[in-house]
Amino acid sequence: CDLLSSTCATQTGPPGGLPPALVRPLKFPTVSPGTTCPTSAGAEVDTRGFGGIALGRGDPVRPLGPFTTDGIAKDVSASMDPSWFGPKTLWYVVPAYQGPVLLRGSRLDGPGPVGFGEQPLVSALIIPPGPTLNEASGGYRTSPGGTYVMSPGCYGVHVDGTSFSYLIVFEIPAPT
């Protein structure tokens, strides 16, 4: 929570830390360089608190940002650290799920880290249970910031909750 002040409603994490059920083994697919990135489909989302294209359909946790419905980021910008860039991203949790969330990312078509937050300070994003600082109308819990990378490519984010685990895949082109 100290590194994610835009997400946590308090500056302390959940008592007892992360539930063991959240820390599942990572299962990222490998994508051969130069082949098509198997991106997650996106769809228009419009709530009273936010709107735009969100990747994943019907998933309890989704990224909303400057994506196409084909899962390609657009309007990619540099962070304050010029070696990182990526789309501004609002990760949100549907009201029906009130448990914790763990997001971990990786490049799928080669080596490369993924960073989350207002700046790429954390390699894993934790959305604690309960209200978030920027909770949107209707009970949507949110974590604003960015999803940052160091090179263009195909990326995946492993999304884990206490009752689900899945992968969101997107392509990030070079900033223009």
Short mmCIF file of C-alpha atoms in Angstrom, two decimals:
data_model
loop_
_atom_site.label_atom_id
_atom_site.label_comp_id
_atom_site.label_asym_id
_atom_site.label_seq_id
_atom_site.Cartn_x
_atom_site.Cartn_y
_atom_site.Cartn_z
CA CYS A 1 0.00 0.00 0.00
CA ASP A 2 2.93 2.37 0.58
CA LEU A 3 3.74 2.17 -3.15
CA LEU A 4 0.11 2.22 -4.32
CA SER A 5 -1.35 5.24 -2.59
CA SER A 6 -3.74 5.78 -5.52
CA THR A 7 -5.32 2.37 -4.83
CA CYS A 8 -5.28 1.63 -1.12
CA ALA A 9 -7.86 3.36 1.03
CA THR A 10 -5.46 2.97 3.97
CA GLN A 11 -1.67 2.81 4.03
CA THR A 12 -1.64 -0.72 5.43
CA GLY A 13 -2.19 -3.97 3.59
CA PRO A 14 -4.77 -6.60 4.48
CA PRO A 15 -4.19 -8.29 7.85
CA GLY A 16 -2.25 -11.54 7.44
CA GLY A 17 -0.91 -10.57 4.00
CA LEU A 18 -2.01 -12.19 0.77
CA PRO A 19 -4.15 -15.34 1.00
CA PRO A 20 -2.12 -18.34 -0.27
CA ALA A 21 -4.88 -19.05 -2.84
CA LEU A 22 -3.89 -15.84 -4.66
CA VAL A 23 -0.26 -16.73 -5.19
CA ARG A 24 -0.76 -19.38 -7.85
CA PRO A 25 2.08 -20.53 -10.11
CA LEU A 26 2.43 -18.31 -13.17
CA LYS A 27 1.48 -19.94 -16.47
CA PHE A 28 2.39 -17.53 -19.25
CA PRO A 29 2.28 -18.87 -22.81
CA THR A 30 5.26 -18.35 -25.10
CA VAL A 31 4.66 -16.42 -28.32
CA SER A 32 7.27 -16.77 -31.06
CA PRO A 33 8.79 -13.41 -32.07
CA GLY A 34 7.20 -12.08 -35.24
CA THR A 35 3.97 -14.08 -34.87
CA THR A 36 0.56 -12.63 -34.08
CA CYS A 37 -0.01 -11.76 -30.44
CA PRO A 38 -3.06 -13.74 -29.13
CA THR A 39 -4.67 -10.63 -27.62
CA SER A 40 -7.73 -10.59 -25.39
CA ALA A 41 -10.82 -9.10 -26.99
CA GLY A 42 -12.07 -5.80 -25.66
CA ALA A 43 -15.47 -4.21 -25.38
CA GLU A 44 -16.93 -0.81 -24.55
CA VAL A 45 -17.65 -0.30 -20.84
CA ASP A 46 -19.71 2.61 -19.60
CA THR A 47 -20.41 3.01 -15.88
CA ARG A 48 -21.29 6.14 -13.92
CA GLY A 49 -17.66 6.38 -12.79
CA PHE A 50 -15.63 5.48 -15.90
CA GLY A 51 -15.88 4.34 -19.49
CA GLY A 52 -13.86 3.19 -22.47
CA ILE A 53 -12.50 -0.05 -23.91
CA ALA A 54 -11.81 -2.80 -21.36
CA LEU A 55 -10.01 -6.04 -22.23
CA GLY A 56 -11.54 -9.38 -21.32
CA ARG A 57 -15.23 -10.11 -21.58
CA GLY A 58 -17.17 -10.91 -18.46
CA ASP A 59 -14.03 -11.20 -16.33
CA PRO A 60 -14.25 -9.87 -12.75
CA VAL A 61 -11.04 -7.79 -13.10
CA ARG A 62 -10.29 -5.94 -16.33
CA PRO A 63 -7.95 -3.23 -17.62
CA LEU A 64 -9.62 -0.16 -19.11
CA GLY A 65 -7.48 2.14 -21.20
CA PRO A 66 -6.53 3.28 -24.67
CA PHE A 67 -6.99 -0.16 -26.24
CA THR A 68 -8.62 -1.26 -29.46
CA THR A 69 -11.27 -3.98 -29.24
CA ASP A 70 -8.55 -6.24 -30.70
CA GLY A 71 -6.33 -5.78 -27.62
CA ILE A 72 -3.78 -3.37 -29.03
CA ALA A 73 -2.71 -0.39 -26.92
CA LYS A 74 -2.78 3.02 -28.57
CA ASP A 75 -1.73 6.45 -27.27
CA VAL A 76 1.22 4.86 -25.49
CA SER A 77 3.25 7.39 -23.49
CA ALA A 78 6.53 7.46 -21.59
CA SER A 79 6.65 7.43 -17.81
CA MET A 80 8.74 9.84 -15.73
CA ASP A 81 11.53 7.26 -16.15
CA PRO A 82 12.22 7.42 -19.92
CA SER A 83 13.16 3.73 -20.11
CA TRP A 84 9.52 2.75 -19.39
CA PHE A 85 6.39 3.42 -21.48
CA GLY A 86 2.85 2.11 -21.77
CA PRO A 87 -0.85 2.90 -21.72
CA LYS A 88 -2.58 4.72 -18.88
CA THR A 89 -4.65 1.93 -17.36
CA LEU A 90 -7.50 1.71 -14.89
CA TRP A 91 -7.65 -1.81 -13.49
CA TYR A 92 -11.13 -2.31 -12.07
CA VAL A 93 -12.93 -4.98 -10.08
CA VAL A 94 -16.65 -5.66 -10.54
CA PRO A 95 -18.84 -5.05 -7.44
CA ALA A 96 -19.77 -8.75 -7.15
CA TYR A 97 -16.18 -9.64 -6.15
CA GLN A 98 -14.95 -8.03 -2.93
CA GLY A 99 -11.83 -10.12 -2.31
CA PRO A 100 -8.18 -9.31 -2.97
CA VAL A 101 -6.63 -9.34 -6.45
CA LEU A 102 -3.04 -10.05 -7.52
CA LEU A 103 -1.85 -8.92 -10.99
CA ARG A 104 1.54 -10.06 -12.36
CA GLY A 105 2.77 -9.37 -15.88
CA SER A 106 5.33 -10.64 -18.36
CA ARG A 107 6.35 -10.17 -21.97
CA LEU A 108 5.26 -13.22 -23.97
CA ASP A 109 7.34 -12.82 -27.17
CA GLY A 110 10.72 -12.27 -25.51
CA PRO A 111 12.25 -11.10 -22.26
CA GLY A 112 10.92 -7.98 -20.58
CA PRO A 113 9.39 -6.76 -17.34
CA VAL A 114 5.98 -5.23 -16.69
CA GLY A 115 5.47 -2.48 -14.11
CA PHE A 116 2.26 -1.17 -12.59
CA GLY A 117 1.17 1.99 -10.78
CA GLU A 118 1.36 5.73 -11.25
CA GLN A 119 4.99 5.06 -12.17
CA PRO A 120 6.46 1.60 -12.85
CA LEU A 121 7.34 1.06 -9.20
CA VAL A 122 5.81 -2.34 -8.59
CA SER A 123 6.18 -5.60 -10.48
CA ALA A 124 2.93 -6.96 -9.05
CA LEU A 125 -0.23 -4.99 -8.43
CA ILE A 126 -2.29 -5.91 -5.39
CA ILE A 127 -5.83 -4.61 -5.06
CA PRO A 128 -6.77 -5.25 -1.43
CA PRO A 129 -10.22 -6.41 -0.34
CA GLY A 130 -12.72 -3.76 0.61
CA PRO A 131 -13.03 -0.24 -0.74
CA THR A 132 -10.27 1.39 -2.78
CA LEU A 133 -9.28 5.03 -2.53
CA ASN A 134 -10.76 5.80 -5.96
CA GLU A 135 -13.79 3.52 -5.70
CA ALA A 136 -16.16 4.36 -8.54
CA SER A 137 -19.94 4.69 -8.43
CA GLY A 138 -21.77 1.41 -8.16
CA GLY A 139 -19.11 -0.29 -6.03
CA TYR A 140 -16.44 -0.78 -8.69
CA ARG A 141 -13.03 -0.97 -7.00
CA THR A 142 -10.30 0.67 -9.07
CA SER A 143 -6.54 1.00 -9.33
CA PRO A 144 -5.57 3.86 -11.65
CA GLY A 145 -2.13 4.34 -13.12
CA GLY A 146 -0.34 2.66 -15.96
CA THR A 147 0.84 -0.68 -17.25
CA TYR A 148 4.47 -0.07 -18.20
CA VAL A 149 6.99 -1.96 -20.34
CA MET A 150 10.51 -1.33 -21.62
CA SER A 151 10.07 -2.51 -25.22
CA PRO A 152 7.24 -3.01 -27.72
CA GLY A 153 5.76 -6.49 -27.82
CA CYS A 154 3.12 -8.97 -26.72
CA TYR A 155 2.36 -8.92 -23.00
CA GLY A 156 0.23 -10.90 -20.57
CA VAL A 157 -1.10 -10.13 -17.12
CA HIS A 158 -1.95 -13.06 -14.85
CA VAL A 159 -5.06 -12.07 -12.84
CA ASP A 160 -5.67 -13.98 -9.60
CA GLY A 161 -8.50 -13.71 -7.09
CA THR A 162 -9.57 -16.15 -4.40
CA SER A 163 -12.06 -17.81 -6.79
CA PHE A 164 -10.55 -17.20 -10.26
CA SER A 165 -7.34 -17.17 -12.27
CA TYR A 166 -6.95 -16.09 -15.91
CA LEU A 167 -4.73 -14.24 -18.37
CA ILE A 168 -5.29 -10.90 -20.14
CA VAL A 169 -3.09 -10.50 -23.26
CA PHE A 170 -2.40 -7.25 -25.14
CA GLU A 171 0.06 -5.78 -27.58
CA ILE A 172 2.00 -2.61 -26.82
CA PRO A 173 3.57 -0.82 -29.80
CA ALA A 174 6.46 1.63 -29.59
CA PRO A 175 5.47 5.10 -28.35
CA THR A 176 4.96 7.67 -31.09
#
